PDB file of C-alpha atoms in Angstrom:
ATOM      1  CA  MET A 190       2.857  -5.758   0.392  1.00 84.00           C
ATOM      2  CA  ARG A 191       0.485  -8.059   2.287  1.00 85.00           C
ATOM      3  CA  ARG A 192       2.408  -7.566   5.517  1.00 88.00           C
ATOM      4  CA  LEU A 193       2.214  -3.806   4.943  1.00 87.00           C
ATOM      5  CA  GLN A 194      -1.572  -4.104   4.581  1.00 88.00           C
ATOM      6  CA  ASP A 195      -1.760  -6.007   7.871  1.00 87.00           C
ATOM      7  CA  LEU A 196       0.342  -3.426   9.678  1.00 88.00           C
ATOM      8  CA  ALA A 197      -1.572  -0.521   8.152  1.00 87.00           C
ATOM      9  CA  VAL A 198      -4.729  -1.767   9.889  1.00 88.00           C
ATOM     10  CA  SER A 199      -3.164  -3.040  13.107  1.00 88.00           C
ATOM     11  CA  ALA A 200      -0.177  -0.869  14.089  1.00 89.00           C
ATOM     12  CA  ASP A 201      -0.489   1.918  16.676  1.00 91.00           C
ATOM     13  CA  PRO A 202       2.841   3.775  16.523  1.00 90.00           C
ATOM     14  CA  GLY A 203       1.752   7.370  17.081  1.00 87.00           C
ATOM     15  CA  SER A 204       1.189  10.268  14.706  1.00 88.00           C
ATOM     16  CA  GLU A 205       4.838  11.032  13.909  1.00 91.00           C
ATOM     17  CA  THR A 206       5.454   7.492  12.651  1.00 92.00           C
ATOM     18  CA  TRP A 207       2.214   7.560  10.647  1.00 92.00           C
ATOM     19  CA  VAL A 208       3.377  10.736   8.905  1.00 92.00           C
ATOM     20  CA  ASP A 209       6.702   9.059   8.093  1.00 93.00           C
ATOM     21  CA  ALA A 210       4.899   5.924   6.841  1.00 91.00           C
ATOM     22  CA  ALA A 211       2.633   8.037   4.619  1.00 91.00           C
ATOM     23  CA  THR A 212       5.688   9.742   3.122  1.00 92.00           C
ATOM     24  CA  ARG A 213       7.302   6.383   2.400  1.00 91.00           C
ATOM     25  CA  ALA A 214       4.067   5.041   0.893  1.00 89.00           C
ATOM     26  CA  LYS A 215       4.004   8.082  -1.393  1.00 94.00           C
ATOM     27  CA  GLU A 216       7.575   7.236  -2.436  1.00 94.00           C
ATOM     28  CA  LEU A 217       6.464   3.691  -3.340  1.00 90.00           C
ATOM     29  CA  VAL A 218       3.607   5.107  -5.405  1.00 92.00           C
ATOM     30  CA  GLU A 219       6.053   7.352  -7.256  1.00 94.00           C
ATOM     31  CA  LEU A 220       8.382   4.381  -7.844  1.00 94.00           C
ATOM     32  CA  LEU A 221       5.650   2.158  -9.321  1.00 90.00           C
ATOM     33  CA  GLU A 222       3.455   4.749 -11.063  1.00 93.00           C
ATOM     34  CA  PRO A 223       5.474   4.914 -14.303  1.00 92.00           C
ATOM     35  CA  PHE A 224       4.899   1.178 -14.746  1.00 91.00           C
ATOM     36  CA  GLU A 225       1.107   1.157 -14.335  1.00 91.00           C
ATOM     37  CA  ALA A 226      -0.302  -1.290 -16.873  1.00 87.00           C
ATOM     38  CA  ALA A 227      -3.714  -1.973 -18.358  1.00 86.00           C
ATOM     39  CA  GLU A 228      -6.061  -4.541 -16.850  1.00 83.00           C
ATOM     40  CA  GLY A 229      -4.929  -8.005 -17.816  1.00 80.00           C
ATOM     41  CA  VAL A 230      -1.260  -7.008 -18.000  1.00 83.00           C
ATOM     42  CA  GLY A 231      -0.442  -6.495 -14.309  1.00 81.00           C
ATOM     43  CA  PRO A 232      -0.422  -9.478 -11.944  1.00 81.00           C
ATOM     44  CA  ALA A 233      -3.845  -8.983 -10.305  1.00 80.00           C
ATOM     45  CA  ASN A 234      -6.126 -11.960 -11.002  1.00 75.00           C
ATOM     46  CA  ARG A 235      -3.932 -13.361 -13.728  1.00 75.00           C
ATOM     47  CA  VAL A 236      -0.936 -15.007 -12.065  1.00 80.00           C
ATOM     48  CA  PRO A 237      -2.221 -18.158 -10.349  1.00 77.00           C
ATOM     49  CA  THR A 238       1.219 -18.920  -8.899  1.00 79.00           C
ATOM     50  CA  LEU A 239       1.102 -15.745  -6.769  1.00 81.00           C
ATOM     51  CA  PRO A 240      -0.879 -15.702  -3.497  1.00 80.00           C
ATOM     52  CA  GLY A 241      -4.457 -14.657  -4.247  1.00 81.00           C
ATOM     53  CA  SER A 242      -3.610 -14.865  -7.967  1.00 82.00           C
ATOM     54  CA  GLY A 243      -1.660 -11.630  -7.629  1.00 80.00           C
ATOM     55  CA  SER A 244      -4.531  -9.547  -6.239  1.00 85.00           C
ATOM     56  CA  LEU A 245      -3.875  -7.736  -2.955  1.00 85.00           C
ATOM     57  CA  LEU A 246      -7.639  -7.489  -2.486  1.00 86.00           C
ATOM     58  CA  MET A 247      -7.902 -11.272  -2.178  1.00 90.00           C
ATOM     59  CA  PRO A 248      -6.687 -13.249   0.812  1.00 93.00           C
ATOM     60  CA  PRO A 249      -3.608 -15.248  -0.141  1.00 91.00           C
ATOM     61  CA  TYR A 250      -4.649 -18.632  -1.470  1.00 93.00           C
ATOM     62  CA  ALA A 251      -3.070 -21.502  -3.335  1.00 91.00           C
ATOM     63  CA  VAL A 252      -5.037 -23.656  -5.761  1.00 93.00           C
ATOM     64  CA  THR A 253      -4.670 -27.314  -4.776  1.00 95.00           C
ATOM     65  CA  LYS A 254      -7.126 -28.791  -7.298  1.00 97.00           C
ATOM     66  CA  PHE A 255      -8.300 -27.357 -10.618  1.00 96.00           C
ATOM     67  CA  GLU A 256     -10.369 -29.940 -12.481  1.00 97.00           C
ATOM     68  CA  ALA A 257     -13.653 -30.122 -14.363  1.00 97.00           C
ATOM     69  CA  ASP A 258     -15.455 -31.590 -11.331  1.00 97.00           C
ATOM     70  CA  GLY A 259     -14.368 -28.736  -9.060  1.00 98.00           C
ATOM     71  CA  VAL A 260     -11.629 -26.633  -7.550  1.00 98.00           C
ATOM     72  CA  GLU A 261      -9.989 -26.628  -4.135  1.00 97.00           C
ATOM     73  CA  LEU A 262      -7.909 -23.951  -2.436  1.00 96.00           C
ATOM     74  CA  SER A 263      -5.864 -23.459   0.667  1.00 96.00           C
ATOM     75  CA  VAL A 264      -6.482 -19.951   2.043  1.00 97.00           C
ATOM     76  CA  GLU A 265      -5.383 -17.938   5.058  1.00 96.00           C
ATOM     77  CA  PHE A 266      -6.900 -14.630   6.129  1.00 96.00           C
ATOM     78  CA  SER A 267      -4.859 -12.087   8.109  1.00 94.00           C
ATOM     79  CA  ARG A 268      -5.312  -8.920  10.165  1.00 93.00           C
ATOM     80  CA  PHE A 269      -6.163  -7.026   6.978  1.00 93.00           C
ATOM     81  CA  HIS A 270      -9.376  -9.091   6.770  1.00 94.00           C
ATOM     82  CA  VAL A 271     -10.542  -8.733  10.399  1.00 94.00           C
ATOM     83  CA  GLY A 272     -14.084  -7.625  11.143  1.00 93.00           C
ATOM     84  CA  GLY A 273     -13.549  -7.873  14.901  1.00 92.00           C
ATOM     85  CA  ASN A 274     -12.328 -10.253  17.598  1.00 93.00           C
ATOM     86  CA  SER A 275      -9.837 -11.995  15.271  1.00 92.00           C
ATOM     87  CA  ALA A 276     -12.676 -13.099  12.998  1.00 96.00           C
ATOM     88  CA  VAL A 277     -12.766 -12.510   9.251  1.00 97.00           C
ATOM     89  CA  HIS A 278     -15.096  -9.691   8.206  1.00 96.00           C
ATOM     90  CA  GLY A 279     -18.255 -11.229   6.762  1.00 94.00           C
ATOM     91  CA  GLY A 280     -18.003  -9.120   3.606  1.00 95.00           C
ATOM     92  CA  VAL A 281     -14.706 -10.711   2.640  1.00 96.00           C
ATOM     93  CA  LEU A 282     -16.209 -14.185   2.263  1.00 97.00           C
ATOM     94  CA  PRO A 283     -18.462 -13.329  -0.718  1.00 97.00           C
ATOM     95  CA  LEU A 284     -15.361 -11.958  -2.467  1.00 95.00           C
ATOM     96  CA  LEU A 285     -13.596 -15.286  -1.978  1.00 97.00           C
ATOM     97  CA  PHE A 286     -16.646 -17.311  -3.037  1.00 98.00           C
ATOM     98  CA  ASP A 287     -17.178 -15.194  -6.163  1.00 97.00           C
ATOM     99  CA  SER A 288     -13.582 -15.847  -7.193  1.00 95.00           C
ATOM    100  CA  ILE A 289     -14.026 -19.556  -6.534  1.00 97.00           C
ATOM    101  CA  PHE A 290     -17.154 -19.553  -8.708  1.00 98.00           C
ATOM    102  CA  GLY A 291     -15.154 -18.021 -11.561  1.00 96.00           C
ATOM    103  CA  MET A 292     -12.437 -20.650 -11.145  1.00 95.00           C
ATOM    104  CA  VAL A 293     -15.036 -23.422 -11.164  1.00 97.00           C
ATOM    105  CA  ILE A 294     -16.451 -22.157 -14.472  1.00 98.00           C
ATOM    106  CA  HIS A 295     -12.980 -21.922 -15.995  1.00 96.00           C
ATOM    107  CA  ALA A 296     -11.897 -25.361 -14.727  1.00 97.00           C
ATOM    108  CA  ALA A 297     -15.040 -26.921 -16.189  1.00 98.00           C
ATOM    109  CA  GLY A 298     -14.199 -25.461 -19.601  1.00 97.00           C
ATOM    110  CA  ARG A 299     -17.287 -23.261 -19.725  1.00 97.00           C
ATOM    111  CA  PRO A 300     -17.116 -19.900 -21.506  1.00 94.00           C
ATOM    112  CA  ILE A 301     -16.597 -16.657 -19.565  1.00 93.00           C
ATOM    113  CA  SER A 302     -19.546 -16.038 -17.269  1.00 97.00           C
ATOM    114  CA  ARG A 303     -20.746 -13.338 -14.904  1.00 97.00           C
ATOM    115  CA  THR A 304     -22.256 -13.732 -11.456  1.00 98.00           C
ATOM    116  CA  GLY A 305     -26.060 -13.632 -11.541  1.00 98.00           C
ATOM    117  CA  PHE A 306     -26.388 -14.027  -7.787  1.00 98.00           C
ATOM    118  CA  LEU A 307     -24.322 -15.158  -4.847  1.00 98.00           C
ATOM    119  CA  HIS A 308     -25.795 -16.274  -1.515  1.00 98.00           C
ATOM    120  CA  VAL A 309     -23.632 -16.916   1.555  1.00 98.00           C
ATOM    121  CA  ASP A 310     -24.637 -18.780   4.706  1.00 98.00           C
ATOM    122  CA  TYR A 311     -22.326 -18.133   7.649  1.00 98.00           C
ATOM    123  CA  ARG A 312     -22.090 -21.292   9.753  1.00 98.00           C
ATOM    124  CA  SER A 313     -19.318 -20.498  12.268  1.00 98.00           C
ATOM    125  CA  VAL A 314     -16.707 -17.840  12.896  1.00 97.00           C
ATOM    126  CA  THR A 315     -14.024 -17.749  10.218  1.00 98.00           C
ATOM    127  CA  PRO A 316     -10.673 -17.293  11.989  1.00 97.00           C
ATOM    128  CA  ILE A 317      -7.652 -15.330  10.826  1.00 96.00           C
ATOM    129  CA  ASP A 318      -4.139 -16.789  10.843  1.00 95.00           C
ATOM    130  CA  THR A 319      -5.488 -20.291  10.214  1.00 97.00           C
ATOM    131  CA  ARG A 320      -4.968 -22.326   7.047  1.00 97.00           C
ATOM    132  CA  LEU A 321      -8.483 -23.030   5.747  1.00 98.00           C
ATOM    133  CA  SER A 322      -9.696 -25.164   2.857  1.00 98.00           C
ATOM    134  CA  ALA A 323     -12.210 -24.063   0.275  1.00 98.00           C
ATOM    135  CA  ARG A 324     -13.800 -25.978  -2.517  1.00 98.00           C
ATOM    136  CA  GLY A 325     -16.274 -25.185  -5.259  1.00 98.00           C
ATOM    137  CA  TRP A 326     -18.207 -27.121  -7.878  1.00 98.00           C
ATOM    138  CA  ILE A 327     -20.982 -26.866 -10.452  1.00 98.00           C
ATOM    139  CA  ARG A 328     -24.239 -28.255  -9.087  1.00 98.00           C
ATOM    140  CA  ALA A 329     -26.314 -28.020 -12.301  1.00 98.00           C
ATOM    141  CA  VAL A 330     -26.275 -26.523 -15.782  1.00 97.00           C
ATOM    142  CA  GLU A 331     -29.259 -25.143 -17.714  1.00 97.00           C
ATOM    143  CA  GLY A 332     -28.228 -23.614 -21.030  1.00 96.00           C
ATOM    144  CA  ARG A 333     -26.233 -20.430 -20.284  1.00 97.00           C
ATOM    145  CA  LYS A 334     -26.750 -20.881 -16.550  1.00 98.00           C
ATOM    146  CA  ALA A 335     -24.406 -22.758 -14.229  1.00 98.00           C
ATOM    147  CA  PHE A 336     -25.560 -23.195 -10.635  1.00 98.00           C
ATOM    148  CA  VAL A 337     -22.512 -23.344  -8.402  1.00 98.00           C
ATOM    149  CA  ASN A 338     -21.708 -24.180  -4.786  1.00 98.00           C
ATOM    150  CA  ALA A 339     -18.705 -23.575  -2.532  1.00 98.00           C
ATOM    151  CA  GLU A 340     -17.694 -24.095   1.081  1.00 98.00           C
ATOM    152  CA  LEU A 341     -14.988 -22.929   3.465  1.00 98.00           C
ATOM    153  CA  ARG A 342     -13.740 -25.180   6.285  1.00 98.00           C
ATOM    154  CA  ARG A 343     -11.337 -25.057   9.221  1.00 98.00           C
ATOM    155  CA  PRO A 344      -8.593 -27.700   9.558  1.00 98.00           C
ATOM    156  CA  ASP A 345     -10.873 -29.779  11.820  1.00 98.00           C
ATOM    157  CA  GLU A 346     -13.505 -29.745   9.013  1.00 98.00           C
ATOM    158  CA  THR A 347     -15.796 -27.284  10.833  1.00 98.00           C
ATOM    159  CA  LEU A 348     -17.856 -25.495   8.208  1.00 98.00           C
ATOM    160  CA  CYS A 349     -17.229 -21.729   8.380  1.00 98.00           C
ATOM    161  CA  ALA A 350     -19.461 -20.719   5.475  1.00 98.00           C
ATOM    162  CA  GLU A 351     -21.080 -22.077   2.357  1.00 98.00           C
ATOM    163  CA  ALA A 352     -22.310 -20.358  -0.764  1.00 98.00           C
ATOM    164  CA  ASN A 353     -24.441 -20.995  -3.784  1.00 98.00           C
ATOM    165  CA  GLY A 354     -24.765 -18.890  -6.856  1.00 98.00           C
ATOM    166  CA  LEU A 355     -25.616 -18.520 -10.491  1.00 98.00           C
ATOM    167  CA  MET A 356     -23.016 -17.951 -13.178  1.00 98.00           C
ATOM    168  CA  ILE A 357     -24.393 -16.844 -16.551  1.00 98.00           C
ATOM    169  CA  ARG A 358     -22.426 -17.387 -19.769  1.00 97.00           C
ATOM    170  CA  LEU A 359     -21.892 -14.125 -21.626  1.00 95.00           C
ATOM    171  CA  LEU A 360     -23.531 -13.535 -24.976  1.00 94.00           C
ATOM    172  CA  PRO A 361     -21.291 -12.559 -27.903  1.00 91.00           C
ATOM    173  CA  GLY A 362     -20.187  -8.930 -27.513  1.00 90.00           C
ATOM    174  CA  GLN A 363     -20.969  -8.700 -23.787  1.00 88.00           C
ATOM    175  CA  PRO A 364     -18.078  -7.378 -21.674  1.00 85.00           C
TER     176      PRO A 364
END
């Protein structure tokens, strides 16, 4: 499915092939539609052993550390994530950081929390087709609030982007 996403945004076969591809995509929809499941039942964001925890929205990542003092991931963006010139679209990075923040909260044993804010500083171009490392941690805790940080680095340790945010523990009854 991920390779299909990449090709859907990067292939240039001509209109006849696109029509054929659309027909085949419709056939896949018809094949899978009877099995549509409720949130929390399908693989998206609930199967950590799948790339991107089973979410096609996320870049494929693998968790390499999941401990109370922080989490670490190995992640690789592809053509699907390009903003231009083989660089990752800037809007994709907050998605990754927000997911890391959620993992950090879970790894630390804190109750379910929601993002209060997320700030990203872009430090250098984030390349596609390169295995990157990401890590996140809790910087401070004040009651229901957890202040979190994360960073994304190239193999040579060049900082691509860093983020900080606020995760707020839900009150009873909050969705």
